CSV table of C-alpha atoms in Angstrom, one decimal:
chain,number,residue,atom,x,y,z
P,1,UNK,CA,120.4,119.5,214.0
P,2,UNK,CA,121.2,116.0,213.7
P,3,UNK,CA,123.2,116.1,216.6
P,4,UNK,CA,120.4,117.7,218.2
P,5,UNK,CA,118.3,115.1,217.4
P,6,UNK,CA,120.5,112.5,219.4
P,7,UNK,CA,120.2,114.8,222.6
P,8,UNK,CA,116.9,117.2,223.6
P,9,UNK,CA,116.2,118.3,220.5
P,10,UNK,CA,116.8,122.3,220.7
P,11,UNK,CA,119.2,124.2,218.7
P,12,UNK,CA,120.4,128.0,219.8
P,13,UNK,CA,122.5,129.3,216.8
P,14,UNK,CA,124.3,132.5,218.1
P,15,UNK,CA,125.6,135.3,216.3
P,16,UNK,CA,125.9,138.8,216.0
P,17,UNK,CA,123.0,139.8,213.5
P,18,UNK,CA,123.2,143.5,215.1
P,19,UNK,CA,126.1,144.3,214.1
P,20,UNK,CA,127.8,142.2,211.2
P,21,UNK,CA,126.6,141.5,207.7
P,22,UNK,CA,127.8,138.1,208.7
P,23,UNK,CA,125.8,137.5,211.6
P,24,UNK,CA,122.6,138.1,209.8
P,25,UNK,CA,123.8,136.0,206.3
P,26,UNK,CA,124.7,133.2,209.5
P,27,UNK,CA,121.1,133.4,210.5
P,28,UNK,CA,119.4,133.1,207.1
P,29,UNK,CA,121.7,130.1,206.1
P,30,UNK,CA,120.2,128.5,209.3
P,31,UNK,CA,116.9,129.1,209.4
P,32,UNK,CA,116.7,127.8,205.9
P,33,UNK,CA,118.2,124.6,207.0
P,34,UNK,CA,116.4,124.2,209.8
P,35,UNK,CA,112.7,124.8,208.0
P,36,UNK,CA,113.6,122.5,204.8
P,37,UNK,CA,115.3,120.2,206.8
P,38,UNK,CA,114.8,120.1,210.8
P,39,UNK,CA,111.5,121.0,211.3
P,40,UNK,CA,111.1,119.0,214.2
P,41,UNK,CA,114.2,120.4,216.2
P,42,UNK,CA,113.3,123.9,218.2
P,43,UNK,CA,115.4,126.1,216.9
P,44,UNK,CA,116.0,129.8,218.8
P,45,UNK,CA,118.6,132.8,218.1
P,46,UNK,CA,120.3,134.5,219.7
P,47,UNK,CA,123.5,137.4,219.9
P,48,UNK,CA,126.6,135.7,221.0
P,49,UNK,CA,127.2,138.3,223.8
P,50,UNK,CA,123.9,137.7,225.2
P,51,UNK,CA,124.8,134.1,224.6
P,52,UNK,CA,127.5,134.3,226.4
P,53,UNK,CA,125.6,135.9,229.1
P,54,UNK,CA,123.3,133.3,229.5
P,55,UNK,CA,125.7,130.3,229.1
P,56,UNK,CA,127.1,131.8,232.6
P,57,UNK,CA,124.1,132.6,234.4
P,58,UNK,CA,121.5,129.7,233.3
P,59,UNK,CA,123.7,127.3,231.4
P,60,UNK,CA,120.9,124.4,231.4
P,61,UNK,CA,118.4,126.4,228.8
P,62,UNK,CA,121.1,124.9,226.4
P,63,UNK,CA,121.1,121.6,224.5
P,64,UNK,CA,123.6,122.3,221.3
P,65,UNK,CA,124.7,125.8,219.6
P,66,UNK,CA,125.9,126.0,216.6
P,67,UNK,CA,128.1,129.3,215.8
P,68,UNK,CA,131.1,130.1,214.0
P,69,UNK,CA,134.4,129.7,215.2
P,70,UNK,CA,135.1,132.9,216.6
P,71,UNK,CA,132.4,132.8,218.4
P,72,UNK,CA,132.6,128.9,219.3
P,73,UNK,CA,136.0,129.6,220.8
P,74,UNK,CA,134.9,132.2,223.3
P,75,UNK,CA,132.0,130.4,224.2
P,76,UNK,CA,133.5,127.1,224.7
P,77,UNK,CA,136.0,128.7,227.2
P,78,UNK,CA,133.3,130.5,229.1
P,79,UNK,CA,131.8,127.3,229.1
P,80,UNK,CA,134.7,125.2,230.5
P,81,UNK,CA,135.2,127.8,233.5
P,82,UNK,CA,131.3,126.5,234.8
P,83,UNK,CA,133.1,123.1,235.0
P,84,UNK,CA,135.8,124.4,237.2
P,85,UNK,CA,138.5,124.5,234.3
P,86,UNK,CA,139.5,124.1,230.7
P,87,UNK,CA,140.7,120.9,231.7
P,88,UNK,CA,137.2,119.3,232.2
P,89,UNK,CA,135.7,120.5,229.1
P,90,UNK,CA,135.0,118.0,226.0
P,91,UNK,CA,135.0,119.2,222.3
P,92,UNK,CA,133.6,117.9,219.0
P,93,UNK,CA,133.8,119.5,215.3
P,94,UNK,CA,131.2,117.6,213.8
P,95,UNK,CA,131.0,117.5,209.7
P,96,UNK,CA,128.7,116.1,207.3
P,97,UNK,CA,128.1,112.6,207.4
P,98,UNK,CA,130.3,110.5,205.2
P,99,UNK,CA,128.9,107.3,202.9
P,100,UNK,CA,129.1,105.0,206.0
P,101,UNK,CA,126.6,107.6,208.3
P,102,UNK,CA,129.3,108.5,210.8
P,103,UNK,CA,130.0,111.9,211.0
P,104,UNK,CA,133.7,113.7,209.8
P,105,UNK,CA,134.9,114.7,213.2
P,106,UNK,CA,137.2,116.0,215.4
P,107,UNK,CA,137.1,115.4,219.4
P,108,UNK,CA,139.5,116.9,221.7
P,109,UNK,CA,139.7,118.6,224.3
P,110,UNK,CA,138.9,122.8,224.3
P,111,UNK,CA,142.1,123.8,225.4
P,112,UNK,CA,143.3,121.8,222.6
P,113,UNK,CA,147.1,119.8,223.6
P,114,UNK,CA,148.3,121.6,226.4
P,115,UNK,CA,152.1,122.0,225.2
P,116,UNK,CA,153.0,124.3,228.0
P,117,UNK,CA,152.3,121.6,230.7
P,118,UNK,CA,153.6,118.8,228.5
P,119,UNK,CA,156.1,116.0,230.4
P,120,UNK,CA,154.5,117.4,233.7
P,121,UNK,CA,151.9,115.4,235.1
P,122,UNK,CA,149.8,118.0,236.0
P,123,UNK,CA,147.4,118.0,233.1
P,124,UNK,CA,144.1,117.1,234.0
P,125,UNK,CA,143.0,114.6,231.3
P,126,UNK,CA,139.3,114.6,231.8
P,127,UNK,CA,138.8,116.7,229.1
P,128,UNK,CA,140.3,114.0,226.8
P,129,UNK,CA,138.8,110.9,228.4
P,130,UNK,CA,135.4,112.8,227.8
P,131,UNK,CA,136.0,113.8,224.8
P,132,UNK,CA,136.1,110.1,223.6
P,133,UNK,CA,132.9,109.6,225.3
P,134,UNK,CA,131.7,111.8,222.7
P,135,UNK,CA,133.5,110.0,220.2
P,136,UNK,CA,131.8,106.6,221.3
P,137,UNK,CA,128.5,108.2,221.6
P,138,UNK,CA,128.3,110.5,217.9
P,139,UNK,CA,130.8,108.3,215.9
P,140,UNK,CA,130.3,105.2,217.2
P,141,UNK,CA,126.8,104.9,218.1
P,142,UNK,CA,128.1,103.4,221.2
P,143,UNK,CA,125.9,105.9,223.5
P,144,UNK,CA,126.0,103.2,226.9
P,145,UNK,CA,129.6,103.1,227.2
P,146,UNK,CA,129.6,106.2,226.8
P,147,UNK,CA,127.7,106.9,229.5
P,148,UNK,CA,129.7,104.3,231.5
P,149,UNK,CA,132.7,106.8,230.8
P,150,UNK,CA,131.0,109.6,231.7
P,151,UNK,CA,130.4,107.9,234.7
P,152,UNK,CA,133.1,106.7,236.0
P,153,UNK,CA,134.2,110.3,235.3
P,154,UNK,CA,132.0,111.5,238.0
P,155,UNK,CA,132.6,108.8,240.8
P,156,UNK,CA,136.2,110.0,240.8
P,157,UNK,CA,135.2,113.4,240.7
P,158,UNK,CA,132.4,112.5,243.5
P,159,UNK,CA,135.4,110.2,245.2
P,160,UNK,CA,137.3,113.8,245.7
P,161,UNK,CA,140.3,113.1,243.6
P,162,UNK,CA,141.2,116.3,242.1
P,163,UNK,CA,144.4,117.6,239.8
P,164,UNK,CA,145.9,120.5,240.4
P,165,UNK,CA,143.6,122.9,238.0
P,166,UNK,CA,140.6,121.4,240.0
P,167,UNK,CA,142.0,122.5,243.6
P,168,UNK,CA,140.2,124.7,245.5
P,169,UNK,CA,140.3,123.4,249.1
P,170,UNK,CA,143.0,123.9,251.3
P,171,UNK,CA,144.3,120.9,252.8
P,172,UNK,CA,143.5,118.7,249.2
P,173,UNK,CA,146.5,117.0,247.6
P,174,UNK,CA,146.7,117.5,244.0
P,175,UNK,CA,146.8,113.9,241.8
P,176,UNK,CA,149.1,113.4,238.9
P,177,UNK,CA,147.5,113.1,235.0
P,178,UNK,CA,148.4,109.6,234.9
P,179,UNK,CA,146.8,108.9,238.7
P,180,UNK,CA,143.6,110.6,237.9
P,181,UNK,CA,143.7,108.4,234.7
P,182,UNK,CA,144.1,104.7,236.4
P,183,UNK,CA,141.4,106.4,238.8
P,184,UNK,CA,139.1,106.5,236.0
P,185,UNK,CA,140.3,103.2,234.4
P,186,UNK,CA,139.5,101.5,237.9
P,187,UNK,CA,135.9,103.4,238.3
P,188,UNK,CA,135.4,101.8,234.4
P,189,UNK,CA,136.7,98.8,235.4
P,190,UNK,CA,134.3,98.5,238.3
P,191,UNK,CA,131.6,99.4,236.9
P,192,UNK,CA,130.9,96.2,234.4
């Protein structure tokens, strides 16, 4: 909710309320938070299947969702394919905040570190750079270089560079991890 509050101010908590005692104790936890605490954030349910549904067909009715792990891990990788793949897709595990307001947390990217391309070159390290952003932006309160990021993000994306998870036209050489890195660096760079 408080992250919520930062952004467009809508929660979807998904779960599956049908069909496991879980789902529904899931769904009374939150609601209770959300009416003695967030009574200004729009909050919605939904089933995670259907959730999952959605995410793919009209992914913009979404601001945050908050689910379970389980859940959060098929979601997030349904997620990362309307990106183009894993490799593009930020993460955050966002705790309670501690005595100095900034939130416990964890950023990295969804597909987590990759081992199997390690030493390679072929990662795509958006997913990282972005996931800083995030960092900057729910840690940090830094929320304009964050957006400077993020941009420089997409002028390299908009520029055509590409690595090799990204590649779908023929005829479009793949760029190295640490390429489409210096890429991003020099957008950054250019950009103050």
């Amino acid at each position: 909710f408080e992250l919520a509050r930062k952004r467009g101010n809508r929660v979807c908590s998904m779960e599956k309320a049908n069909v496991m005692e879980s789902g529904v104790l899931w769904r009374e936890v939150v609601q209770k938070v959300h009416d003695a605490d967030y009574p200004d954030v729009e909050l919605s349910h939904m089933y995670a299947d259907a959730g999952a549904m959605q995410l793919c067909r009209w992914p913009k009715q979404f601001d945050v969702i908050v689910t379970d792990n389980l859940f959060g891990d098929l979601l997030s990788d349904a997620a990362a394919m309307l990106t183009g793949s894993l490799g593009m897709l930020p993460s955050a595990s966002l705790g309670l905040p501690m005595a100095n307001g900034r939130p416990k947390a964890l950023y990295e990217p969804v597909h987590g570190s990759a081992p199997d391309i390690a030493g390679q070159g072929k990662a795509n390290p958006i997913a990282c750079i972005l996931s800083f952003a995030m960092a900057l932006r729910y840690s940090f309160d830094q929320g304009a270089e964050a957006t400077r990021l993020e941009k420089a993000v997409e002028q390299v994306l908009a520029d055509g560079l590409r690595t090799a998870d990204l590649l779908g036209e023929d005829g479009v050489t793949p760029v190295s991890t640490t390429q489409m890195g210096d890429a991003i660096v020099a957008a950054l760079d250019a950009s103050l």
